[in-house]
Amino acid sequence: MTQRSIAALIAAPLVLALFLVTSLVRLPFGTYAPGTTVDVLAQPEGNETIQVRGAKTYRDTGQLRMTTVSVSAAAPPGQTGGSSLFTLLRAWADPEDAVYPYDFIHPDDESAEEDQQQGAISMVTSQDVATAVALEKLGYDVERAVKVYFVDEGTPAEGVLEPLDIIRSVGGEPVRTPRQLVAAVSGAEAGEPLSVVIERDGRRREVSITPEEVEGQPRIGVVPGEGYRFPFEVSVAIDPKIGGPSAGLVFSLGIYDTLTEGSLTGGEVIAGTGTVALDGSVGPIGGIQQKIAGAADDGATLFLVPPDNCEEALGADVDGIRLLRADTFDSTLAAIQDWVEDPDAALPSCEDVPDDA
């Protein structure tokens, strides 16, 4: 046997061992990649993404796409989180992907279940605020209301209450703040039926929920919050696996477009991201470069960027998509209308440098 053959026999197990180690050992990093985009103006027969009852709607021939990020999964409880070296090298080599410390993507103080719950709550609250922003722009009155934002599985409220239910009273006492709801449940008797008056789909109904004792206190298993009551029903049908508040701006624009005559998009494909507050200001999000890449892959030629994400957005490795700096709902709405009328119009840009004065 030659020296080369002996060397090959010795090296083969070492290479195999190295392959197994790099495949199985988790390094403390995770990845971001372009996720799916969803056209909030989509209107499959009887299953529109934006659904309105009680007001006239107008459908747009274009597309307004919310964007998402595909994030590497969190580790199960008790296991070390991270990704294999092969996965990280592949993401590092792909200009559309990004590598971040695992703790940045999945903080130590938050479990996978807590992360999922917070994402679901953020998605529901963002839809509520987005609806309020759009309706106030259209001149409708928007009232404050106590709403259910999350229902825990396996709790007394499951199957009885739903996200976005308005809580009117508990045990015969009116409820006007989330704190009053918590106090009313805490003051009830565990194991005894509790009358709760809710409003759903514009109709009031009385339901019965029997609180159970959790850590010495009666609980029904909901996360309440201060939301809004609208003059008619507006809902956004999004895959429940998609969470977070980052589609707020796109939701508000989509709802406004659905309730106004004409086409906001001019038949084009527009995409974007950004949280929206009740005053219309647009807030930052994560994964902006991956969202821009995903939007470009789905044909978008205009992308709405929160101002605080502009610097990072300019580093996106994509062509053929214009970045619109989305400062507020009003400014973004006006800029889109200008762009539809003239694609070469001057628009708020991520490349604009504000004056120092």
C-alpha positions as MATLAB code, in Angstrom:
seq = 'MTQRSIAALIAAPLVLALFLVTSLVRLPFGTYAPGTTVDVLAQPEGNETIQVRGAKTYRDTGQLRMTTVSVSAAAPPGQTGGSSLFTLLRAWADPEDAVYPYDFIHPDDESAEEDQQQGAISMVTSQDVATAVALEKLGYDVERAVKVYFVDEGTPAEGVLEPLDIIRSVGGEPVRTPRQLVAAVSGAEAGEPLSVVIERDGRRREVSITPEEVEGQPRIGVVPGEGYRFPFEVSVAIDPKIGGPSAGLVFSLGIYDTLTEGSLTGGEVIAGTGTVALDGSVGPIGGIQQKIAGAADDGATLFLVPPDNCEEALGADVDGIRLLRADTFDSTLAAIQDWVEDPDAALPSCEDVPDDA';
ca = [
       0.000    0.000    0.000;
       1.408    3.390   -0.980;
       1.886    6.309    1.402;
      -0.834    8.182   -0.480;
      -3.307    5.350    0.103;
      -2.409    5.185    3.803;
      -2.859    8.943    4.116;
      -6.251    8.727    2.404;
      -7.389    5.969    4.769;
      -6.345    8.024    7.780;
      -7.841   11.259    6.449;
     -11.227    9.814    5.483;
     -12.439    9.225    9.068;
     -11.121   12.613   10.092;
     -13.013   14.330    7.262;
     -16.149   12.357    8.161;
     -15.777   13.350   11.824;
     -15.276   17.006   10.852;
     -18.384   16.827    8.652;
     -20.440   15.385   11.507;
     -19.167   17.987   13.960;
     -19.918   20.919   11.645;
     -23.357   19.452   10.909;
     -24.392   18.735   14.481;
     -22.644   21.280   16.677;
     -24.681   24.443   17.154;
     -22.902   27.772   17.103;
     -24.499   30.719   18.991;
     -25.797   32.445   15.872;
     -29.060   32.556   13.937;
     -30.139   33.699   10.483;
     -32.545   36.066    8.777;
     -33.759   35.309    5.253;
     -36.428   36.844    2.992;
     -39.858   35.590    4.035;
     -43.165   35.478    2.251;
     -44.976   38.625    1.166;
     -48.758   38.931    1.417;
     -50.979   41.097   -0.765;
     -53.382   42.747    1.698;
     -55.558   43.829   -1.237;
     -56.019   40.227   -2.407;
     -59.652   39.377   -2.988;
     -60.274   35.690   -3.662;
     -64.018   35.295   -4.015;
     -65.591   35.405   -0.565;
     -62.189   35.430    1.155;
     -60.738   38.932    0.848;
     -57.719   39.688    3.017;
     -59.285   42.958    4.176;
     -62.916   42.320    5.036;
     -65.441   45.066    5.734;
     -69.039   44.766    6.873;
     -71.315   47.773    7.103;
     -69.577   50.095    4.642;
     -69.101   50.250    0.875;
     -65.799   48.885   -0.400;
     -63.772   49.444   -3.548;
     -61.322   46.887   -4.873;
     -57.899   47.722   -6.302;
     -56.391   45.924   -9.304;
     -52.867   46.429   -7.967;
     -51.053   44.866   -5.040;
     -50.030   46.189   -1.644;
     -47.754   43.642   -0.029;
     -46.783   43.270    3.611;
     -43.373   41.673    4.025;
     -41.943   39.155    6.462;
     -38.613   37.702    7.539;
     -37.835   33.999    7.823;
     -36.011   33.600   11.140;
     -34.066   30.542   12.261;
     -36.056   28.588   14.826;
     -35.671   28.943   18.567;
     -34.258   25.989   20.487;
     -36.623   23.837   22.563;
     -36.509   24.459   26.332;
     -33.333   23.095   27.896;
     -31.414   22.921   24.620;
     -28.661   25.182   23.340;
     -29.834   27.501   20.584;
     -27.950   28.234   17.409;
     -27.237   27.037   13.887;
     -24.786   24.660   12.269;
     -21.624   25.966   10.636;
     -22.921   24.901    7.197;
     -26.138   26.861    7.708;
     -24.246   29.947    8.836;
     -21.751   29.787    5.961;
     -24.569   29.422    3.454;
     -26.373   32.456    4.930;
     -23.156   34.461    5.052;
     -22.517   33.758    1.352;
     -26.064   34.699    0.300;
     -26.406   38.492   -0.152;
     -30.108   38.280    0.758;
     -29.515   36.592    4.128;
     -27.961   37.825    7.365;
     -26.298   36.243   10.403;
     -26.937   37.587   13.912;
     -26.043   36.440   17.433;
     -28.620   33.905   18.592;
     -29.463   35.979   21.688;
     -30.275   38.956   19.456;
     -32.897   36.927   17.572;
     -34.146   34.939   20.587;
     -33.472   36.814   23.864;
     -32.581   34.645   26.869;
     -35.397   36.048   28.978;
     -38.097   35.002   26.500;
     -39.161   31.426   25.753;
     -40.327   30.268   22.320;
     -43.917   30.180   23.612;
     -43.640   33.703   25.026;
     -42.127   34.911   21.768;
     -45.010   33.376   19.797;
     -47.587   34.852   22.167;
     -46.042   38.317   21.974;
     -45.954   38.084   18.181;
     -49.642   37.178   18.067;
     -50.560   40.047   20.398;
     -48.485   42.500   18.370;
     -50.165   41.403   15.139;
     -53.672   41.879   16.576;
     -52.876   45.258   18.146;
     -51.239   46.479   14.932;
     -54.406   45.648   12.982;
     -56.507   47.523   15.540;
     -54.342   50.649   15.440;
     -54.061   50.480   11.635;
     -57.842   50.414   11.336;
     -58.146   53.399   13.671;
     -55.569   55.386   11.660;
     -57.320   54.691    8.347;
     -60.823   55.419    9.635;
     -59.808   58.649   11.363;
     -58.194   59.766    8.097;
     -61.559   59.144    6.428;
     -63.369   61.220    9.044;
     -64.952   58.457   11.116;
     -65.218   58.619   14.896;
     -63.107   56.039   16.710;
     -63.931   55.206   20.336;
     -61.650   53.710   22.982;
     -62.591   50.220   24.139;
     -61.214   47.328   26.204;
     -60.377   44.466   23.869;
     -59.168   40.898   24.129;
     -55.769   40.672   22.443;
     -54.866   37.070   23.234;
     -56.598   33.945   24.551;
     -54.411   31.307   26.220;
     -54.927   27.691   25.199;
     -56.432   25.409   27.809;
     -57.909   28.248   29.875;
     -61.555   29.017   30.745;
     -61.729   31.725   28.033;
     -60.678   29.389   25.218;
     -63.604   28.770   22.896;
     -65.637   31.516   24.570;
     -63.691   34.693   23.870;
     -61.809   35.614   20.693;
     -59.090   38.154   19.906;
     -60.564   41.638   19.281;
     -63.717   40.928   21.296;
     -64.780   44.125   23.095;
     -65.403   43.620   26.819;
     -68.367   45.706   27.951;
     -68.942   44.407   31.482;
     -67.841   41.682   33.908;
     -70.094   40.428   36.696;
     -72.604   43.157   35.916;
     -70.045   45.958   36.337;
     -69.045   48.132   33.335;
     -65.454   47.750   32.155;
     -63.740   50.812   30.693;
     -60.039   50.011   31.155;
     -57.923   46.839   31.034;
     -57.119   47.369   34.715;
     -60.834   47.277   35.560;
     -61.157   43.979   33.690;
     -58.268   42.437   35.632;
     -59.704   43.718   38.923;
     -63.161   42.355   38.129;
     -61.805   38.864   37.386;
     -59.495   38.939   40.427;
     -62.450   39.791   42.623;
     -64.549   36.876   41.368;
     -64.720   33.399   42.876;
     -62.657   30.669   41.229;
     -64.925   27.825   40.180;
     -68.041   30.024   40.031;
     -69.531   31.093   36.641;
     -68.889   34.734   35.791;
     -71.108   36.759   33.452;
     -69.204   38.676   30.764;
     -70.886   40.945   28.222;
     -68.916   41.260   25.007;
     -69.332   42.881   21.623;
     -68.386   40.885   18.553;
     -69.216   41.610   14.905;
     -71.135   44.672   16.064;
     -73.481   42.661   18.293;
     -73.585   42.390   22.063;
     -73.852   39.020   23.713;
     -73.570   37.643   27.226;
     -71.267   34.705   27.867;
     -70.399   32.729   30.970;
     -66.812   31.975   31.972;
     -65.759   30.078   35.091;
     -62.444   31.449   36.418;
     -59.837   28.997   37.640;
     -57.261   29.594   40.335;
     -53.752   30.329   39.061;
     -51.044   31.145   41.606;
     -53.719   31.923   44.177;
     -55.725   34.274   41.959;
     -58.860   33.724   39.791;
     -57.934   33.867   36.105;
     -59.821   33.387   32.827;
     -56.794   33.288   30.510;
     -56.852   36.425   28.376;
     -54.497   39.315   27.675;
     -56.582   42.515   27.529;
     -55.571   45.860   26.101;
     -56.857   49.299   25.268;
     -58.153   49.196   21.718;
     -60.742   50.894   19.590;
     -64.398   50.523   18.698;
     -65.275   51.238   15.088;
     -68.512   52.321   13.394;
     -68.454   49.161   11.262;
     -66.553   45.906   11.178;
     -63.084   45.754    9.648;
     -60.885   42.658    9.853;
     -57.645   41.496    8.274;
     -57.359   37.782    7.497;
     -53.681   36.887    7.873;
     -52.077   33.501    8.501;
     -51.947   33.199   12.322;
     -48.373   31.933   12.046;
     -47.340   35.463   11.014;
     -46.802   37.661   14.055;
     -45.447   41.042   15.021;
     -46.451   44.680   14.525;
     -44.395   45.495   11.434;
     -47.288   45.388    8.927;
     -49.178   48.227   10.624;
     -48.455   50.831    7.932;
     -49.393   48.472    5.098;
     -52.597   47.457    6.899;
     -53.657   51.087    7.350;
     -52.973   51.924    3.692;
     -54.812   48.794    2.558;
     -57.866   49.598    4.700;
     -57.882   53.191    3.453;
     -57.648   51.982   -0.159;
     -60.454   49.458    0.350;
     -62.782   52.167    1.675;
     -62.021   54.805   -0.979;
     -62.973   54.916   -4.635;
     -60.203   54.469   -7.158;
     -56.876   52.647   -7.080;
     -54.236   53.723   -4.581;
     -51.632   51.520   -6.291;
     -52.463   52.492   -9.873;
     -52.391   48.773  -10.682;
     -48.745   48.466   -9.626;
     -47.070   46.264   -7.004;
     -46.123   48.188   -3.867;
     -44.601   46.613   -0.772;
     -43.437   47.893    2.553;
     -43.081   47.573    6.273;
     -43.227   49.644    9.448;
     -45.263   49.921   12.606;
     -47.890   52.645   12.762;
     -48.987   54.620   15.821;
     -52.357   56.258   16.362;
     -50.859   59.640   15.401;
     -49.792   58.124   12.070;
     -46.052   58.042   12.774;
     -44.158   55.082   11.327;
     -41.767   53.110   13.525;
     -38.768   50.856   12.818;
     -38.749   47.100   12.311;
     -36.196   44.294   11.967;
     -34.869   42.539    8.882;
     -35.353   45.436    6.456;
     -32.868   44.152    3.865;
     -34.482   40.709    3.799;
     -37.934   42.288    3.442;
     -36.803   44.425    0.512;
     -35.306   41.349   -1.179;
     -38.514   39.377   -0.688;
     -40.573   42.247   -2.106;
     -38.327   42.544   -5.153;
     -38.651   38.798   -5.768;
     -42.451   39.233   -5.806;
     -42.396   42.055   -8.345;
     -42.607   45.184   -6.182;
     -41.205   48.359   -7.738;
     -41.844   50.668   -4.771;
     -40.942   49.845   -1.158;
     -42.042   51.772    1.928;
     -39.205   52.141    4.462;
     -39.535   53.451    8.053;
     -37.179   56.431    8.447;
     -35.144   54.765   11.209;
     -34.426   51.821    8.875;
     -33.270   53.953    5.943;
     -29.526   53.631    6.462;
     -29.692   49.844    6.591;
     -32.191   49.708    3.706;
     -29.730   51.448    1.385;
     -27.434   48.430    1.797;
     -29.972   46.006    0.308;
     -28.467   44.166   -2.671;
     -31.443   44.517   -5.038;
     -32.149   46.398   -8.257;
     -35.290   47.804   -9.827;
     -37.071   48.825   -6.628;
     -37.454   52.392   -5.395;
     -37.191   53.100   -1.683;
     -39.762   55.555   -0.314;
     -39.052   56.980    3.126;
     -42.318   56.492    5.015;
     -42.297   59.085    7.816;
     -46.033   59.070    8.534;
     -49.242   57.569    7.205;
     -50.248   60.912    5.647;
     -46.886   61.585    3.976;
     -46.710   58.026    2.651;
     -50.244   58.165    1.277;
     -49.493   61.439   -0.534;
     -46.179   60.124   -1.887;
     -47.789   56.967   -3.284;
     -50.430   59.066   -5.015;
     -47.692   61.267   -6.523;
     -45.752   58.204   -7.662;
     -48.787   56.631   -9.333;
     -49.421   59.862  -11.220;
     -45.749   60.224  -12.167;
     -43.284   57.341  -11.513;
     -40.417   59.837  -11.804;
     -41.875   62.264   -9.269;
     -39.660   63.492   -6.450;
     -40.524   61.468   -3.336;
     -39.252   61.363    0.257;
     -36.145   59.240   -0.105;
     -33.878   57.220    2.140;
     -31.009   58.988    0.437;
     -32.202   62.412    1.648;
     -29.898   63.849    4.296;
     -31.735   66.093    6.801;
     -30.327   69.551    7.511;
     -28.282   69.924   10.682;
     -30.114   73.124   11.613;
];
